[in-house]
Amino acid sequence: MSASLDEIIIRYNPEAPLAEASTIPSAWYTDQRIFDLEKQTVFSRSWHVAARTDQLCAPGNFVTSEIAGEPIVVIRGHDDVVRGFFNVCRHHAAAVMTEAEGHANQMRCPYHGWTYSLEGELKGTPDFTDVCNFDRSRNGLVPVEIAEWESWLFARLATEQQPPLANPNASLAEFLGPEFVSQIQALGLTGLHWMERRRYTLDCNWKVFVDNYLDGGYHVPHLHKGLDSVLDYSNYTIENGAHFCLQSSPMVRGADDIQVGAVRSGQRALYYWLYPNFMINWYEGVLDTNLVRPLAIDRTEVIFDFYFADVSEASRERNLASIEVGDRIQQEDLDICESVQRGLRSRAYTAGRLSVRREAGEHLFHRLLYADLKAGVDALPIAKTLSEVS
Ligand code: FES
Ligand SMILES: [Fe+2]
């Protein structure tokens, strides 16, 4: 008989100090029940990037996305307020908005033509006159919490039936914490301009990509020779906050790799990770963000957005060269992540140890995950049911 969900979760010891800690168990990357529980906890009860603010600059502008399989739409109302809704028609559940982004005067479902105002109220229901006991005012789109911070709009899926776990009232600002907010504010990111988005799909669990990101540069000299030539690897630092980790490296001049050196300059590279799945990578005048989206237990999409201080025509070539360098580094990461996922499925591996010098960020990630999953399995009747039938 396979292990219960509780048993798999408590195989991880969150109390162990870094020098004694192991990684989370391999089953957390391969067991469908963990993936389902993550959707109900990690991805339902904390804040997730849903759109860029530049996409929603005018009333009627909207963005659709998915948070762990839940379709949502974020839209700016005629009253200039940005709202979020589950992008699920109250009639027969079709997606109301089908474009990735755009502009609309109302939200019209393509299936039977029900219409909703930009504020989410149900307005039009064709051929519905003889329907009894139907209260239009109770059939608006179901709202999702939205909060704006820096260049992004965050959404939280938690509903009345499923309140956030740790702190039901934690606002986005509380979740981010004052330290993280002030550090990011100091970078002046809102002065940068978005230029391009690239998407990558990987055959691995989403946590493999996050682990790879959080290994404190451990893999850089081995896997990213070009990047390694511009980073002062020995002076790489790792600092953990409550829900974030900053990995930082001084930059070196006279890089051997001319292509990388030409587009990665400045004093320091800053790599911020925000629990659970958002990364902010900053070089002087160059920013890219990574949003890690779980598609299946062993399939992940990572969305890269590239921003620059100067997006004029004169800077276009240099900016494109910078994106290409990011792309090259990403390809190197992609291959190793897929290799790790294959290894995690092997009977030869259950968990590994962590480098004290390098892997404090992973340690934080794993402890935060444990807290969410343990609280989830203890609190959610459905999670208990899943563990009982295994
Ligand atoms: S499902 Fe939207 S109108 Fe029928
Ligand atoms: Fe990497």
Coordinates of C-alpha atoms and ligand atoms in Angstrom, one line a residue:
M1 CA 0.0 0.0 0.0
S2 CA 1.3 3.4 -0.9
A3 CA 2.1 6.0 1.9
S4 CA -0.7 8.3 3.0
L5 CA -0.5 12.0 2.2
D6 CA 0.2 12.8 5.9
E7 CA 3.1 10.3 5.9
I8 CA 4.6 11.8 2.8
I9 CA 4.4 15.3 4.2
I10 CA 5.9 14.5 7.6
R11 CA 8.9 12.8 6.0
Y12 CA 10.3 16.3 5.8
N13 CA 11.7 17.7 9.1
P14 CA 11.2 21.5 9.1
E15 CA 13.0 21.8 12.5
A16 CA 16.4 20.7 11.2
P17 CA 18.9 23.5 11.0
L18 CA 20.5 24.0 7.5
A19 CA 23.6 22.0 8.4
E20 CA 21.5 19.0 9.3
A21 CA 18.6 19.5 6.8
S22 CA 17.6 17.4 3.8
T23 CA 15.6 18.5 0.8
I24 CA 11.9 17.8 0.7
P25 CA 11.2 14.2 -0.2
S26 CA 11.2 13.2 -3.9
A27 CA 7.5 12.2 -3.6
W28 CA 6.6 15.9 -3.2
Y29 CA 7.7 16.3 -6.9
T30 CA 6.1 13.2 -8.3
D31 CA 2.9 12.4 -6.3
Q32 CA -0.3 13.7 -7.7
R33 CA -1.9 14.1 -4.3
I34 CA 0.8 16.6 -3.3
F35 CA 0.1 18.6 -6.5
D36 CA -3.6 18.6 -5.7
L37 CA -2.9 19.8 -2.2
E38 CA -0.6 22.5 -3.4
K39 CA -3.4 23.9 -5.6
Q40 CA -5.6 24.1 -2.6
T41 CA -3.0 25.6 -0.3
V42 CA 0.2 27.1 -1.8
F43 CA -1.6 28.4 -4.9
S44 CA -5.0 29.3 -3.4
R45 CA -4.2 31.0 -0.2
S46 CA -1.3 33.3 -0.9
W47 CA -0.8 36.1 -3.4
H48 CA 0.2 35.5 -7.0
V49 CA 1.2 37.8 -9.9
A50 CA -1.8 37.9 -12.3
A51 CA -0.9 40.8 -14.6
R52 CA 1.4 43.7 -15.2
T53 CA 0.1 47.2 -14.3
D54 CA 1.0 48.5 -17.8
Q55 CA -1.5 46.0 -19.3
L56 CA -4.3 47.7 -17.3
C57 CA -3.7 51.3 -17.8
A58 CA -7.2 52.3 -19.1
P59 CA -10.8 51.4 -18.1
G60 CA -11.9 48.3 -20.1
N61 CA -8.4 46.8 -20.3
F62 CA -8.3 43.2 -19.2
V63 CA -5.9 40.3 -18.8
T64 CA -6.8 36.7 -18.4
S65 CA -4.6 34.1 -16.7
E66 CA -4.7 31.0 -14.7
I67 CA -3.5 30.4 -11.2
A68 CA -2.9 26.7 -10.7
G69 CA -5.6 25.7 -13.1
E70 CA -8.2 28.4 -12.0
P71 CA -9.1 30.7 -14.8
I72 CA -9.2 34.4 -13.8
V73 CA -9.7 37.7 -15.4
V74 CA -8.3 41.0 -14.2
I75 CA -10.1 44.1 -15.5
R76 CA -10.1 47.9 -15.0
G77 CA -13.7 49.1 -14.4
H78 CA -15.4 52.3 -15.8
D79 CA -14.8 53.6 -12.2
D80 CA -11.0 53.1 -12.7
V81 CA -10.9 50.3 -10.1
V82 CA -9.0 47.2 -11.0
R83 CA -11.0 44.0 -10.1
G84 CA -10.4 40.3 -10.4
F85 CA -12.9 37.6 -11.1
F86 CA -13.0 33.9 -11.8
N87 CA -13.2 33.8 -15.6
V88 CA -16.1 31.3 -15.4
C89 CA -19.6 32.1 -16.7
R90 CA -22.4 31.7 -14.2
H91 CA -24.5 30.0 -16.8
H92 CA -22.7 26.9 -18.0
A93 CA -19.1 27.7 -16.9
A94 CA -17.5 28.7 -20.2
A95 CA -14.6 31.2 -20.1
V96 CA -16.2 34.6 -20.5
M97 CA -13.0 36.4 -21.8
T98 CA -11.0 34.3 -24.2
E99 CA -8.2 36.6 -25.3
A100 CA -4.9 36.8 -23.3
E101 CA -5.4 40.5 -23.0
G102 CA -7.3 43.3 -24.6
H103 CA -10.0 46.0 -24.3
A104 CA -13.7 45.6 -23.8
N105 CA -16.8 47.7 -22.9
Q106 CA -18.5 44.7 -21.3
M107 CA -17.6 41.1 -20.7
R108 CA -19.6 38.9 -23.1
C109 CA -19.6 35.1 -22.8
P110 CA -19.0 33.6 -26.3
Y111 CA -21.2 30.5 -25.5
H112 CA -24.8 31.9 -25.1
G113 CA -24.1 35.5 -25.0
W114 CA -24.5 36.4 -21.3
T115 CA -23.0 39.8 -20.6
Y116 CA -21.4 41.2 -17.5
S117 CA -20.4 44.7 -16.7
L118 CA -16.7 45.6 -16.3
E119 CA -17.5 45.6 -12.6
G120 CA -18.7 41.9 -12.8
E121 CA -22.5 42.3 -12.5
L122 CA -24.6 40.1 -14.7
K123 CA -26.4 42.4 -17.1
G124 CA -27.7 40.5 -20.1
T125 CA -29.3 37.0 -20.2
P126 CA -30.8 36.3 -23.7
D127 CA -33.9 34.1 -23.8
F128 CA -34.2 33.8 -20.1
T129 CA -37.6 35.6 -19.5
D130 CA -39.6 32.6 -18.1
V131 CA -36.9 31.4 -15.7
C132 CA -38.2 31.5 -12.1
N133 CA -36.4 32.2 -8.9
F134 CA -33.3 33.5 -10.7
D135 CA -31.8 36.5 -9.1
R136 CA -29.5 38.3 -11.5
S137 CA -27.9 40.3 -8.8
R138 CA -26.6 37.1 -7.2
N139 CA -25.2 35.8 -10.4
G140 CA -22.4 38.2 -11.2
L141 CA -18.9 36.9 -11.8
V142 CA -17.3 35.5 -8.6
P143 CA -14.7 38.0 -7.4
V144 CA -11.0 37.3 -6.7
E145 CA -9.0 39.5 -4.3
I146 CA -6.6 41.9 -6.2
A147 CA -3.8 44.1 -4.9
E148 CA -1.3 46.2 -6.7
W149 CA 2.4 46.5 -5.9
E150 CA 5.2 48.0 -7.9
S151 CA 4.7 46.9 -11.6
W152 CA 2.3 44.0 -10.9
L153 CA -1.2 43.1 -9.9
F154 CA -1.5 40.2 -7.5
A155 CA -4.5 38.0 -7.0
R156 CA -5.5 35.7 -4.2
L157 CA -8.1 32.9 -4.9
A158 CA -9.1 32.2 -1.3
T159 CA -12.9 32.4 -0.8
E160 CA -15.1 32.4 2.2
Q161 CA -15.2 28.6 2.2
Q162 CA -11.4 28.4 2.0
P163 CA -9.9 31.3 3.9
P164 CA -6.1 31.9 3.8
L165 CA -4.4 29.4 6.1
A166 CA -1.8 31.2 8.2
N167 CA -3.2 34.6 8.6
P168 CA -6.7 35.1 7.2
N169 CA -6.3 38.9 7.1
A170 CA -2.8 39.1 5.7
S171 CA -2.9 41.8 3.1
L172 CA -0.5 41.7 0.2
A173 CA 1.7 44.3 2.0
E174 CA 1.8 42.1 5.1
F175 CA 2.7 39.1 3.0
L176 CA 5.5 40.9 1.3
G177 CA 6.8 42.4 4.5
P178 CA 8.2 45.9 5.0
E179 CA 11.8 44.8 4.4
F180 CA 11.1 43.3 1.0
V181 CA 8.9 46.3 0.0
S182 CA 11.6 48.8 0.9
Q183 CA 14.4 46.9 -0.8
I184 CA 12.4 46.6 -4.1
Q185 CA 11.3 50.2 -3.9
A186 CA 14.9 51.3 -3.7
L187 CA 15.5 49.7 -7.2
G188 CA 13.0 52.1 -8.9
L189 CA 11.5 49.3 -11.0
T190 CA 8.4 51.3 -11.9
G191 CA 10.7 53.5 -14.0
L192 CA 11.6 50.6 -16.3
H193 CA 9.6 49.7 -19.4
W194 CA 8.3 46.2 -20.3
M195 CA 9.6 45.1 -23.7
E196 CA 9.0 41.4 -24.3
R197 CA 7.6 38.2 -22.9
R198 CA 9.0 34.7 -23.5
R199 CA 7.4 31.4 -22.3
Y200 CA 9.2 28.2 -21.6
T201 CA 7.6 24.8 -20.9
L202 CA 9.6 22.3 -19.0
D203 CA 9.0 18.6 -18.2
C204 CA 9.5 18.9 -14.5
N205 CA 7.6 19.8 -11.3
W206 CA 7.5 23.5 -10.7
K207 CA 9.5 23.1 -7.5
V208 CA 12.5 21.8 -9.5
F209 CA 12.7 25.1 -11.3
V210 CA 12.4 27.0 -8.0
D211 CA 15.1 24.8 -6.3
N212 CA 17.4 25.4 -9.2
Y213 CA 16.9 29.2 -8.9
L214 CA 17.5 29.1 -5.1
D215 CA 20.8 27.1 -5.0
G216 CA 22.8 30.2 -4.2
G217 CA 24.8 30.1 -7.5
Y218 CA 25.9 26.6 -6.7
H219 CA 25.3 25.5 -10.3
V220 CA 26.5 28.7 -12.0
P221 CA 30.2 27.8 -12.6
H222 CA 29.2 24.3 -13.8
L223 CA 26.2 25.0 -16.0
H224 CA 26.4 28.7 -17.0
K225 CA 29.9 29.3 -18.1
G226 CA 29.0 32.6 -19.8
L227 CA 27.1 34.0 -16.8
D228 CA 29.9 32.7 -14.5
S229 CA 32.4 35.0 -16.3
V230 CA 30.6 38.2 -15.2
L231 CA 29.7 37.1 -11.6
D232 CA 32.1 37.2 -8.6
Y233 CA 31.0 33.7 -7.5
S234 CA 33.0 33.6 -4.3
N235 CA 31.4 36.7 -3.0
Y236 CA 27.8 35.6 -3.8
T237 CA 25.5 36.3 -0.8
I238 CA 22.2 34.7 0.3
E239 CA 19.8 36.5 2.7
N240 CA 16.4 35.1 3.7
G241 CA 13.4 37.2 4.7
A242 CA 10.1 35.9 5.9
H243 CA 8.7 35.0 2.4
F244 CA 11.6 36.0 0.2
C245 CA 15.2 35.3 -0.5
L246 CA 17.8 37.7 -2.0
Q247 CA 20.7 36.1 -3.7
S248 CA 23.3 38.7 -4.8
S249 CA 26.6 38.7 -6.6
P250 CA 29.1 41.4 -7.3
M251 CA 29.7 41.8 -11.0
V252 CA 33.3 41.6 -12.5
R253 CA 34.6 43.7 -15.3
G254 CA 36.5 42.4 -18.3
A255 CA 34.3 39.4 -18.7
D256 CA 35.7 36.6 -20.8
D257 CA 32.3 36.0 -22.4
I258 CA 31.9 39.1 -24.5
Q259 CA 28.3 38.5 -25.4
V260 CA 27.2 38.3 -21.7
G261 CA 29.6 41.0 -20.6
A262 CA 28.1 43.4 -23.1
V263 CA 24.6 43.2 -21.7
R264 CA 25.2 42.4 -18.0
S265 CA 27.0 45.3 -16.3
G266 CA 26.8 47.4 -13.1
Q267 CA 28.0 46.7 -9.6
R268 CA 25.8 43.9 -8.4
A269 CA 23.3 41.4 -9.7
L270 CA 20.3 41.0 -7.5
Y271 CA 18.1 37.9 -7.6
Y272 CA 14.9 38.1 -5.5
W273 CA 12.6 35.2 -5.0
L274 CA 9.1 35.7 -3.5
Y275 CA 7.4 32.7 -2.1
P276 CA 6.3 30.6 -3.8
N277 CA 6.8 31.2 -7.6
F278 CA 7.9 34.7 -8.5
M279 CA 11.5 35.9 -9.2
I280 CA 12.8 39.5 -9.8
N281 CA 16.2 39.5 -11.5
W282 CA 17.9 42.9 -11.5
Y283 CA 21.0 44.1 -13.2
E284 CA 21.7 47.8 -13.6
G285 CA 18.9 49.1 -16.0
V286 CA 17.8 45.6 -16.9
L287 CA 15.1 43.6 -15.2
D288 CA 13.5 40.3 -15.9
T289 CA 10.9 38.5 -13.9
N290 CA 10.1 34.8 -13.9
L291 CA 6.6 33.5 -13.0
V292 CA 6.6 29.8 -12.5
R293 CA 3.3 28.2 -13.3
P294 CA 2.5 24.5 -12.4
L295 CA 0.7 22.8 -15.3
A296 CA 0.9 19.3 -14.0
I297 CA 2.9 17.3 -11.5
D298 CA 5.7 17.0 -14.0
R299 CA 5.0 20.0 -16.3
T300 CA 5.7 23.6 -15.7
E301 CA 5.5 26.9 -17.6
V302 CA 7.9 29.7 -16.8
I303 CA 7.0 33.2 -18.1
F304 CA 9.9 35.6 -18.5
D305 CA 9.1 39.3 -18.8
F306 CA 12.0 41.6 -19.9
Y307 CA 12.1 45.3 -18.9
F308 CA 14.6 48.0 -19.6
A309 CA 15.3 51.5 -18.5
D310 CA 15.7 52.6 -22.1
V311 CA 13.4 51.1 -24.8
S312 CA 14.1 53.6 -27.5
E313 CA 15.0 52.5 -31.0
A314 CA 18.6 53.3 -30.4
S315 CA 18.7 50.8 -27.5
R316 CA 16.7 48.1 -29.3
E317 CA 19.7 46.0 -30.5
R318 CA 21.3 46.0 -27.1
N319 CA 18.1 45.1 -25.3
L320 CA 17.5 42.2 -27.8
A321 CA 21.0 41.0 -27.1
S322 CA 20.2 41.0 -23.4
I323 CA 17.1 39.0 -24.0
E324 CA 19.1 36.5 -26.0
V325 CA 21.6 36.1 -23.2
G326 CA 18.6 35.4 -20.8
D327 CA 17.3 32.9 -23.3
R328 CA 20.6 31.1 -23.5
I329 CA 20.9 30.8 -19.7
Q330 CA 17.3 29.6 -19.5
Q331 CA 18.0 26.8 -22.1
E332 CA 20.8 25.6 -19.9
D333 CA 18.5 25.5 -16.8
L334 CA 15.7 23.8 -18.7
D335 CA 17.8 20.8 -19.6
I336 CA 19.1 20.2 -16.1
C337 CA 15.6 20.7 -14.6
E338 CA 14.3 17.9 -16.8
S339 CA 17.2 15.7 -15.8
V340 CA 16.5 16.3 -12.1
Q341 CA 12.8 15.4 -12.6
R342 CA 13.8 12.0 -14.2
G343 CA 16.1 11.4 -11.2
L344 CA 13.4 12.3 -8.7
R345 CA 11.3 9.4 -10.1
S346 CA 14.1 6.9 -9.6
R347 CA 13.9 4.4 -6.8
A348 CA 17.6 5.3 -6.1
Y349 CA 16.7 8.7 -4.7
T350 CA 14.5 9.9 -1.8
A351 CA 16.1 13.2 -0.6
G352 CA 19.4 15.0 -0.7
R353 CA 21.4 17.2 1.6
L354 CA 21.9 21.0 1.3
S355 CA 25.1 23.1 1.1
V356 CA 25.3 25.4 4.1
R357 CA 27.3 27.9 2.0
R358 CA 24.9 28.0 -0.9
E359 CA 21.5 26.5 -0.3
A360 CA 19.9 28.5 2.5
G361 CA 17.2 29.8 0.0
E362 CA 16.1 26.3 -0.8
H363 CA 15.9 25.5 2.9
L364 CA 13.6 28.5 3.4
F365 CA 11.4 27.4 0.4
H366 CA 11.1 23.9 1.7
R367 CA 10.1 25.0 5.2
L368 CA 7.5 27.4 3.9
L369 CA 6.1 24.7 1.7
Y370 CA 5.9 22.3 4.6
A371 CA 4.0 24.9 6.7
D372 CA 1.4 25.3 3.9
L373 CA 1.0 21.6 3.1
K374 CA 0.9 20.5 6.7
A375 CA -1.7 23.2 7.6
G376 CA -3.6 22.2 4.5
V377 CA -3.6 18.4 5.2
D378 CA -4.7 19.1 8.8
A379 CA -7.4 21.6 7.8
L380 CA -9.0 20.5 4.6
P381 CA -11.5 17.7 4.7
I382 CA -10.8 16.9 1.1
A383 CA -7.1 16.5 1.7
K384 CA -7.8 14.1 4.5
T385 CA -10.1 12.2 2.3
L386 CA -7.4 11.9 -0.3
S387 CA -5.0 10.5 2.2
E388 CA -7.5 8.0 3.6
V389 CA -8.2 6.5 0.2
S390 CA -4.6 6.0 -0.7
Ligands
FES1 S1 -21.9 29.5 -20.6 FE1 -21.8 31.6 -20.7 S2 -23.6 32.2 -21.6 FE2 -23.8 30.1 -21.4
FE2 FE 20.6 28.7 -13.7

